[in-house]
Amino acid sequence: MMRHLQEKLRVELGERAYDILIGPGLLAEAGGHIAPLLRRKRVAVLTDETVAGLHLETLKDGLASAGIEMVSLALPAGEATKSWPHFTRAVEWLLDQKVERNDVVVALGGGVIGDLAGFAASVLRRGVRFVQIPTSLLAQVDSSVGGKTGINAPQGKNLIGAFHQPSLVLADTSVLGTLKPRDFLAGYGEVVKYGMLGDAAFFDWLERMGPALAAGDMAARVAAVKRSCQMKAEIVVRDETEQGDRARLNLGHTFGHALEAATGYSDRLLHGEGVAIGCALAFELSSKLGLCAQEDPSRVRAHLKQMGMKVDLSDIAGDLPDADGLLALMGQDKKVVDGQLRFILARGIGEAFVTSDVPGSVVRDLLQEALRAR
Ligand code: GLY
């Protein structure tokens, strides 16, 4: 099935190096790709109830065609699953299934399942290998690559976790066809982020190809997922545990996380939507600080609008805190270092950098303006 569209990348992390395969039809071929990793032909799959209904049979058949037996646990879909109770259930289920040190756990789902399953694999018997089979666009271009795993705490998102790299990532782009348009576009927020943070030519390409990509053009989807994963892999190889440069991947996230917290991590604002609005604000801030041309934030906003995405604070339904309230939420972010907020700013499209040197008063003015426009 359209095999000619399949692409392969390698994340060069020495002993922990792994392949990312991208393209349509990979679920149905999963057995052939996973078999070389296995000592015995059996895997334990963690998934969610929605994804299980849509894709588990295809995966089961794909594994069976290589003689691999599968057991599976479907957790409830949604962010609330990234919590201790579901994590405990997943780990105890893996132990009940007698998953051994040399076995492989498979994460079939979006970012919630990938993060939870990866974290479960990192602690099970002091660490077993796992394969990421991301089914959302966001998971295919971001969370399935790079080894950040974890769950949320009542105190904040992703505060409990571990770095644990997968042994293989299978990004089947044909499953993107089952996503709701809103979820697809939220994932697209992370795709366009890569152009904004480090590849102006990719941003140009997305301006031209974004609409076709959203409409289902498979070659464009494969190319976008490939370029995103390539950029993420390059950054992760340079800075696996985020001592510096990896933080550039958080473009738009300082504002975005505050907006997610302000909206209670609810359906009012999806993570990728918060990132897109956050990127627009980060470019606005960069322009206010004289770092980039005034046209850059306008171009960012124009593309997001062209794609039908949320761009302004007025696109978020319901009340929001005032500028000081949003600043306080930003201060609770894990990107605070030595009490200083870290921002990802840009000298232009494709030229993002990390800095703690941003006067709070400029951020407050920017937020006040953005709130006034509501
Ligand atoms: N999602 C940001 C990172 O993986 O570093």
CSV table of C-alpha atoms and ligand atoms in Angstrom, one decimal:
chain,number,residue,atom,x,y,z
A,1,MET,CA,0.0,0.0,0.0
A,2,MET,CA,1.8,3.1,-1.3
A,3,ARG,CA,5.1,1.7,0.0
A,4,HIS,CA,7.0,4.1,-2.2
A,5,LEU,CA,5.9,6.8,0.2
A,6,GLN,CA,7.6,5.2,3.2
A,7,GLU,CA,10.6,7.0,4.7
A,8,LYS,CA,13.2,6.0,7.3
A,9,LEU,CA,15.2,8.2,9.7
A,10,ARG,CA,17.7,7.2,12.3
A,11,VAL,CA,18.1,8.9,15.7
A,12,GLU,CA,21.8,8.6,16.2
A,13,LEU,CA,22.1,8.1,20.0
A,14,GLY,CA,24.9,5.6,20.1
A,15,GLU,CA,23.8,2.5,22.0
A,16,ARG,CA,20.3,3.9,22.2
A,17,ALA,CA,20.0,4.7,18.5
A,18,TYR,CA,16.7,3.8,16.8
A,19,ASP,CA,14.8,4.1,13.5
A,20,ILE,CA,11.7,6.2,12.8
A,21,LEU,CA,9.7,4.7,9.9
A,22,ILE,CA,7.1,7.1,8.4
A,23,GLY,CA,4.5,6.4,5.8
A,24,PRO,CA,1.1,4.8,5.0
A,25,GLY,CA,0.4,1.2,5.9
A,26,LEU,CA,3.0,0.7,8.7
A,27,LEU,CA,0.4,-0.7,11.2
A,28,ALA,CA,-0.4,-3.6,8.8
A,29,GLU,CA,3.4,-4.2,8.4
A,30,ALA,CA,4.2,-3.7,12.1
A,31,GLY,CA,5.1,-7.4,12.7
A,32,GLY,CA,7.9,-7.4,10.1
A,33,HIS,CA,9.5,-4.2,11.6
A,34,ILE,CA,9.1,-5.3,15.3
A,35,ALA,CA,10.2,-8.9,14.9
A,36,PRO,CA,13.9,-8.2,14.8
A,37,LEU,CA,13.6,-6.6,18.3
A,38,LEU,CA,12.0,-9.7,19.9
A,39,ARG,CA,13.5,-12.6,21.9
A,40,ARG,CA,10.1,-14.3,22.0
A,41,LYS,CA,7.3,-13.6,19.6
A,42,ARG,CA,4.9,-11.8,22.0
A,43,VAL,CA,4.3,-8.1,22.8
A,44,ALA,CA,2.2,-6.2,25.3
A,45,VAL,CA,0.3,-3.3,23.8
A,46,LEU,CA,-0.9,-0.3,25.8
A,47,THR,CA,-3.5,1.8,24.0
A,48,ASP,CA,-6.7,3.8,24.7
A,49,GLU,CA,-10.3,2.8,24.1
A,50,THR,CA,-10.8,5.1,21.1
A,51,VAL,CA,-7.7,4.1,19.3
A,52,ALA,CA,-8.3,0.4,20.1
A,53,GLY,CA,-11.7,0.6,18.4
A,54,LEU,CA,-10.1,2.1,15.3
A,55,HIS,CA,-6.7,0.5,14.9
A,56,LEU,CA,-6.1,-2.4,17.3
A,57,GLU,CA,-7.3,-5.1,14.9
A,58,THR,CA,-5.1,-3.8,12.1
A,59,LEU,CA,-2.1,-3.9,14.5
A,60,LYS,CA,-3.0,-7.4,15.7
A,61,ASP,CA,-3.2,-8.7,12.1
A,62,GLY,CA,0.0,-6.9,11.2
A,63,LEU,CA,1.8,-8.6,14.2
A,64,ALA,CA,0.2,-12.0,13.5
A,65,SER,CA,1.4,-12.0,9.9
A,66,ALA,CA,5.0,-12.1,11.4
A,67,GLY,CA,3.9,-14.8,14.0
A,68,ILE,CA,3.8,-12.3,16.9
A,69,GLU,CA,1.2,-12.8,19.6
A,70,MET,CA,-0.3,-9.7,21.2
A,71,VAL,CA,-2.0,-8.9,24.5
A,72,SER,CA,-3.5,-5.5,25.0
A,73,LEU,CA,-4.8,-3.1,27.6
A,74,ALA,CA,-7.0,-0.2,26.5
A,75,LEU,CA,-7.1,2.7,29.0
A,76,PRO,CA,-9.7,5.5,28.9
A,77,ALA,CA,-8.9,8.1,26.2
A,78,GLY,CA,-8.0,11.6,27.4
A,79,GLU,CA,-5.4,13.6,29.4
A,80,ALA,CA,-6.8,12.4,32.8
A,81,THR,CA,-5.3,9.0,32.0
A,82,LYS,CA,-1.8,10.5,32.4
A,83,SER,CA,-2.0,10.1,36.2
A,84,TRP,CA,-0.8,7.8,39.0
A,85,PRO,CA,-3.9,5.6,39.1
A,86,HIS,CA,-3.8,4.7,35.4
A,87,PHE,CA,-0.1,4.4,35.5
A,88,THR,CA,-0.3,1.9,38.4
A,89,ARG,CA,-2.9,0.0,36.6
A,90,ALA,CA,-0.8,-0.2,33.4
A,91,VAL,CA,2.4,-1.3,35.3
A,92,GLU,CA,0.5,-4.0,37.3
A,93,TRP,CA,-1.2,-5.2,34.1
A,94,LEU,CA,2.3,-5.6,32.4
A,95,LEU,CA,3.5,-7.6,35.4
A,96,ASP,CA,0.3,-9.7,35.4
A,97,GLN,CA,1.1,-10.4,31.7
A,98,LYS,CA,4.5,-11.6,32.8
A,99,VAL,CA,6.4,-9.1,30.6
A,100,GLU,CA,10.0,-9.9,31.1
A,101,ARG,CA,13.2,-7.8,31.0
A,102,ASN,CA,13.9,-8.7,27.4
A,103,ASP,CA,10.3,-8.2,26.2
A,104,VAL,CA,9.0,-5.2,24.3
A,105,VAL,CA,6.0,-3.0,25.3
A,106,VAL,CA,4.1,-1.3,22.4
A,107,ALA,CA,2.5,2.1,22.8
A,108,LEU,CA,-0.4,2.5,20.3
A,109,GLY,CA,-2.0,5.9,20.6
A,110,GLY,CA,-1.5,9.6,20.9
A,111,GLY,CA,0.8,11.6,23.3
A,112,VAL,CA,-1.0,10.5,26.5
A,113,ILE,CA,-0.5,6.8,25.8
A,114,GLY,CA,3.0,7.2,24.4
A,115,ASP,CA,4.1,9.2,27.5
A,116,LEU,CA,2.5,6.8,29.9
A,117,ALA,CA,3.6,3.6,28.2
A,118,GLY,CA,7.1,4.9,27.8
A,119,PHE,CA,7.3,5.8,31.5
A,120,ALA,CA,5.8,2.4,32.5
A,121,ALA,CA,8.5,0.7,30.3
A,122,SER,CA,11.2,2.8,31.9
A,123,VAL,CA,10.5,1.5,35.4
A,124,LEU,CA,9.1,-2.0,34.7
A,125,ARG,CA,11.8,-4.4,36.0
A,126,ARG,CA,14.2,-1.4,36.0
A,127,GLY,CA,13.6,-0.8,32.3
A,128,VAL,CA,12.3,-2.7,29.3
A,129,ARG,CA,12.3,-1.7,25.7
A,130,PHE,CA,9.3,-0.1,24.0
A,131,VAL,CA,8.1,0.7,20.5
A,132,GLN,CA,6.1,3.9,19.8
A,133,ILE,CA,3.2,3.6,17.3
A,134,PRO,CA,1.9,7.2,17.4
A,135,THR,CA,-1.6,7.6,16.0
A,136,SER,CA,-2.1,11.4,16.3
A,137,LEU,CA,-0.2,14.0,14.3
A,138,LEU,CA,1.1,15.6,17.5
A,139,ALA,CA,2.5,12.3,18.7
A,140,GLN,CA,4.0,11.5,15.2
A,141,VAL,CA,5.9,14.8,15.0
A,142,ASP,CA,6.8,15.4,18.6
A,143,SER,CA,6.0,13.2,21.6
A,144,SER,CA,6.9,9.8,20.2
A,145,VAL,CA,10.5,10.9,19.3
A,146,GLY,CA,13.1,11.9,21.8
A,147,GLY,CA,12.5,9.8,24.9
A,148,LYS,CA,10.6,12.2,27.2
A,149,THR,CA,8.1,10.0,29.0
A,150,GLY,CA,5.9,10.7,32.0
A,151,ILE,CA,2.6,11.5,33.7
A,152,ASN,CA,1.0,14.6,35.1
A,153,ALA,CA,0.9,15.6,38.8
A,154,PRO,CA,-1.8,17.6,40.6
A,155,GLN,CA,0.9,20.3,40.7
A,156,GLY,CA,1.4,20.4,36.9
A,157,LYS,CA,1.8,18.6,33.6
A,158,ASN,CA,4.6,16.1,32.9
A,159,LEU,CA,6.2,16.7,36.3
A,160,ILE,CA,6.8,13.0,36.9
A,161,GLY,CA,8.8,11.0,34.4
A,162,ALA,CA,12.0,9.8,32.9
A,163,PHE,CA,14.1,10.0,29.8
A,164,HIS,CA,13.6,6.6,28.1
A,165,GLN,CA,14.2,6.3,24.4
A,166,PRO,CA,12.0,4.0,22.3
A,167,SER,CA,13.6,1.2,20.3
A,168,LEU,CA,11.6,2.0,17.2
A,169,VAL,CA,9.0,4.5,16.1
A,170,LEU,CA,6.3,3.5,13.5
A,171,ALA,CA,4.5,6.6,12.3
A,172,ASP,CA,1.7,5.3,10.0
A,173,THR,CA,0.4,8.3,8.2
A,174,SER,CA,-2.7,6.5,7.0
A,175,VAL,CA,-4.1,6.6,10.5
A,176,LEU,CA,-4.1,10.4,10.5
A,177,GLY,CA,-7.3,10.1,8.3
A,178,THR,CA,-9.3,9.0,11.4
A,179,LEU,CA,-8.4,12.2,13.4
A,180,LYS,CA,-11.0,14.8,14.0
A,181,PRO,CA,-10.1,18.0,12.0
A,182,ARG,CA,-9.6,19.9,15.3
A,183,ASP,CA,-7.1,17.3,16.6
A,184,PHE,CA,-5.3,17.2,13.2
A,185,LEU,CA,-4.9,21.0,13.3
A,186,ALA,CA,-3.7,21.0,16.9
A,187,GLY,CA,-1.0,18.6,15.8
A,188,TYR,CA,-0.2,20.8,12.9
A,189,GLY,CA,0.6,23.6,15.4
A,190,GLU,CA,3.7,21.5,16.4
A,191,VAL,CA,4.6,20.9,12.7
A,192,VAL,CA,4.6,24.6,11.9
A,193,LYS,CA,6.6,25.2,15.1
A,194,TYR,CA,9.6,23.3,13.5
A,195,GLY,CA,9.6,25.8,10.6
A,196,MET,CA,9.3,28.7,12.9
A,197,LEU,CA,12.1,27.5,15.2
A,198,GLY,CA,14.7,26.3,12.8
A,199,ASP,CA,13.8,26.0,9.1
A,200,ALA,CA,12.5,29.0,7.2
A,201,ALA,CA,12.3,27.0,3.9
A,202,PHE,CA,10.1,24.4,5.7
A,203,PHE,CA,7.9,27.3,6.8
A,204,ASP,CA,7.7,28.6,3.2
A,205,TRP,CA,6.8,25.1,2.1
A,206,LEU,CA,4.0,24.8,4.7
A,207,GLU,CA,2.6,28.1,3.6
A,208,ARG,CA,2.2,26.6,0.2
A,209,MET,CA,1.3,23.0,1.1
A,210,GLY,CA,-0.5,23.4,4.4
A,211,PRO,CA,-4.0,23.4,3.0
A,212,ALA,CA,-3.3,20.3,0.8
A,213,LEU,CA,-1.7,18.5,3.7
A,214,ALA,CA,-4.8,19.2,5.9
A,215,ALA,CA,-7.1,18.0,3.1
A,216,GLY,CA,-5.3,14.6,3.1
A,217,ASP,CA,-2.5,14.8,0.5
A,218,MET,CA,-0.5,11.7,1.6
A,219,ALA,CA,2.8,12.7,0.1
A,220,ALA,CA,2.6,16.1,1.8
A,221,ARG,CA,1.7,14.5,5.1
A,222,VAL,CA,4.7,12.1,4.9
A,223,ALA,CA,7.0,14.9,3.9
A,224,ALA,CA,5.8,17.1,6.8
A,225,VAL,CA,6.1,14.3,9.4
A,226,LYS,CA,9.6,13.4,8.0
A,227,ARG,CA,11.0,16.9,8.2
A,228,SER,CA,9.5,17.5,11.7
A,229,CYS,CA,11.0,14.2,13.0
A,230,GLN,CA,14.3,14.9,11.3
A,231,MET,CA,14.6,18.3,13.0
A,232,LYS,CA,13.5,16.9,16.3
A,233,ALA,CA,16.0,14.0,16.0
A,234,GLU,CA,18.9,16.4,15.2
A,235,ILE,CA,18.1,18.5,18.3
A,236,VAL,CA,17.7,15.5,20.5
A,237,VAL,CA,21.0,14.0,19.4
A,238,ARG,CA,22.7,17.3,20.3
A,239,ASP,CA,21.0,17.7,23.7
A,240,GLU,CA,19.2,14.5,24.8
A,241,THR,CA,18.4,15.6,28.3
A,242,GLU,CA,17.6,19.3,27.6
A,243,GLN,CA,20.7,21.0,29.1
A,244,GLY,CA,20.3,23.8,26.5
A,245,ASP,CA,19.4,23.6,22.8
A,246,ARG,CA,16.5,21.1,23.2
A,247,ALA,CA,14.6,23.8,24.9
A,248,ARG,CA,14.1,25.5,21.5
A,249,LEU,CA,11.5,22.7,20.9
A,250,ASN,CA,9.5,24.6,23.5
A,251,LEU,CA,8.8,27.6,21.2
A,252,GLY,CA,5.3,28.8,22.0
A,253,HIS,CA,5.1,26.6,25.1
A,254,THR,CA,5.8,29.2,27.9
A,255,PHE,CA,2.7,31.1,26.8
A,256,GLY,CA,0.9,28.0,25.7
A,257,HIS,CA,1.3,26.1,29.0
A,258,ALA,CA,0.0,29.2,30.9
A,259,LEU,CA,-3.1,29.3,28.6
A,260,GLU,CA,-3.6,25.5,29.0
A,261,ALA,CA,-3.5,25.9,32.8
A,262,ALA,CA,-5.8,28.9,32.6
A,263,THR,CA,-8.4,26.8,30.7
A,264,GLY,CA,-8.0,23.8,33.1
A,265,TYR,CA,-6.3,21.5,30.5
A,266,SER,CA,-9.8,21.1,29.0
A,267,ASP,CA,-11.4,21.0,25.6
A,268,ARG,CA,-11.4,24.8,25.6
A,269,LEU,CA,-7.8,24.7,24.4
A,270,LEU,CA,-5.9,21.6,23.1
A,271,HIS,CA,-2.2,21.5,23.7
A,272,GLY,CA,-1.3,22.1,20.0
A,273,GLU,CA,-3.7,25.1,19.9
A,274,GLY,CA,-2.0,26.6,23.0
A,275,VAL,CA,1.4,26.1,21.2
A,276,ALA,CA,0.1,27.8,18.1
A,277,ILE,CA,-1.2,30.9,20.0
A,278,GLY,CA,2.0,30.8,22.1
A,279,CYS,CA,4.1,30.9,18.9
A,280,ALA,CA,2.2,33.9,17.6
A,281,LEU,CA,2.8,35.6,21.0
A,282,ALA,CA,6.5,34.6,21.0
A,283,PHE,CA,7.0,36.2,17.6
A,284,GLU,CA,5.0,39.3,18.7
A,285,LEU,CA,7.3,39.5,21.8
A,286,SER,CA,10.4,39.1,19.6
A,287,SER,CA,9.3,41.9,17.4
A,288,LYS,CA,8.5,44.2,20.4
A,289,LEU,CA,12.0,43.6,21.7
A,290,GLY,CA,13.4,44.6,18.3
A,291,LEU,CA,14.8,41.1,17.6
A,292,CYS,CA,12.8,40.3,14.5
A,293,ALA,CA,11.1,42.2,11.7
A,294,GLN,CA,7.5,43.4,12.3
A,295,GLU,CA,6.4,41.3,9.3
A,296,ASP,CA,7.4,38.0,11.0
A,297,PRO,CA,4.6,37.9,13.6
A,298,SER,CA,2.2,39.0,10.9
A,299,ARG,CA,3.3,36.2,8.6
A,300,VAL,CA,3.1,33.6,11.4
A,301,ARG,CA,-0.5,34.8,12.3
A,302,ALA,CA,-1.5,34.8,8.6
A,303,HIS,CA,-0.5,31.2,8.1
A,304,LEU,CA,-2.2,30.0,11.3
A,305,LYS,CA,-5.3,31.8,10.3
A,306,GLN,CA,-5.1,30.5,6.7
A,307,MET,CA,-5.2,27.0,8.2
A,308,GLY,CA,-8.3,27.8,10.3
A,309,MET,CA,-6.3,27.6,13.6
A,310,LYS,CA,-6.7,29.5,16.8
A,311,VAL,CA,-4.3,32.5,16.8
A,312,ASP,CA,-5.6,35.1,19.2
A,313,LEU,CA,-6.7,35.0,22.9
A,314,SER,CA,-10.2,35.9,21.6
A,315,ASP,CA,-10.3,32.5,19.9
A,316,ILE,CA,-10.4,30.9,23.3
A,317,ALA,CA,-14.0,30.6,24.6
A,318,GLY,CA,-14.8,31.8,28.2
A,319,ASP,CA,-13.0,33.9,30.7
A,320,LEU,CA,-9.2,34.1,31.1
A,321,PRO,CA,-7.2,35.5,34.0
A,322,ASP,CA,-5.7,39.0,33.6
A,323,ALA,CA,-2.1,39.6,32.5
A,324,ASP,CA,-0.8,39.2,36.1
A,325,GLY,CA,-2.7,36.0,36.5
A,326,LEU,CA,-1.2,34.6,33.2
A,327,LEU,CA,2.3,35.7,34.3
A,328,ALA,CA,1.8,33.9,37.6
A,329,LEU,CA,0.9,30.7,35.7
A,330,MET,CA,3.9,31.1,33.5
A,331,GLY,CA,6.0,31.3,36.6
A,332,GLN,CA,4.8,27.8,37.6
A,333,ASP,CA,6.1,26.3,34.4
A,334,LYS,CA,8.9,23.7,34.5
A,335,LYS,CA,10.9,26.0,32.2
A,336,VAL,CA,11.7,28.3,35.2
A,337,VAL,CA,15.4,28.0,36.0
A,338,ASP,CA,16.8,29.7,39.2
A,339,GLY,CA,13.5,31.5,39.5
A,340,GLN,CA,13.9,33.1,36.0
A,341,LEU,CA,11.4,32.4,33.2
A,342,ARG,CA,13.0,31.0,30.1
A,343,PHE,CA,11.5,32.2,26.8
A,344,ILE,CA,12.1,30.9,23.3
A,345,LEU,CA,12.4,34.0,21.1
A,346,ALA,CA,13.3,34.5,17.4
A,347,ARG,CA,15.5,36.7,15.3
A,348,GLY,CA,13.3,35.7,12.3
A,349,ILE,CA,11.3,32.8,11.0
A,350,GLY,CA,13.5,29.7,11.5
A,351,GLU,CA,15.9,31.4,14.0
A,352,ALA,CA,14.7,30.7,17.5
A,353,PHE,CA,16.9,30.9,20.6
A,354,VAL,CA,16.6,30.4,24.3
A,355,THR,CA,16.8,33.3,26.7
A,356,SER,CA,16.0,34.3,30.3
A,357,ASP,CA,16.7,37.9,29.6
A,358,VAL,CA,13.2,39.3,29.0
A,359,PRO,CA,11.8,42.2,31.1
A,360,GLY,CA,8.6,41.1,32.8
A,361,SER,CA,7.1,44.5,32.1
A,362,VAL,CA,7.3,43.9,28.3
A,363,VAL,CA,5.6,40.5,28.7
A,364,ARG,CA,2.9,42.0,30.9
A,365,ASP,CA,2.2,44.8,28.3
A,366,LEU,CA,2.0,42.2,25.5
A,367,LEU,CA,-0.4,40.1,27.5
A,368,GLN,CA,-2.5,43.2,28.4
A,369,GLU,CA,-2.7,44.2,24.7
A,370,ALA,CA,-3.6,40.6,23.6
A,371,LEU,CA,-6.3,40.5,26.3
A,372,ARG,CA,-7.7,43.9,25.4
A,373,ALA,CA,-8.2,42.6,21.8
A,374,ARG,CA,-10.7,40.0,23.2
B,1,GLY,N1,8.3,18.3,23.2
B,1,GLY,C1,9.5,18.9,23.5
B,1,GLY,C2,10.7,17.9,23.7
B,1,GLY,O1,10.5,16.7,23.4
B,1,GLY,O2,11.7,18.3,24.1
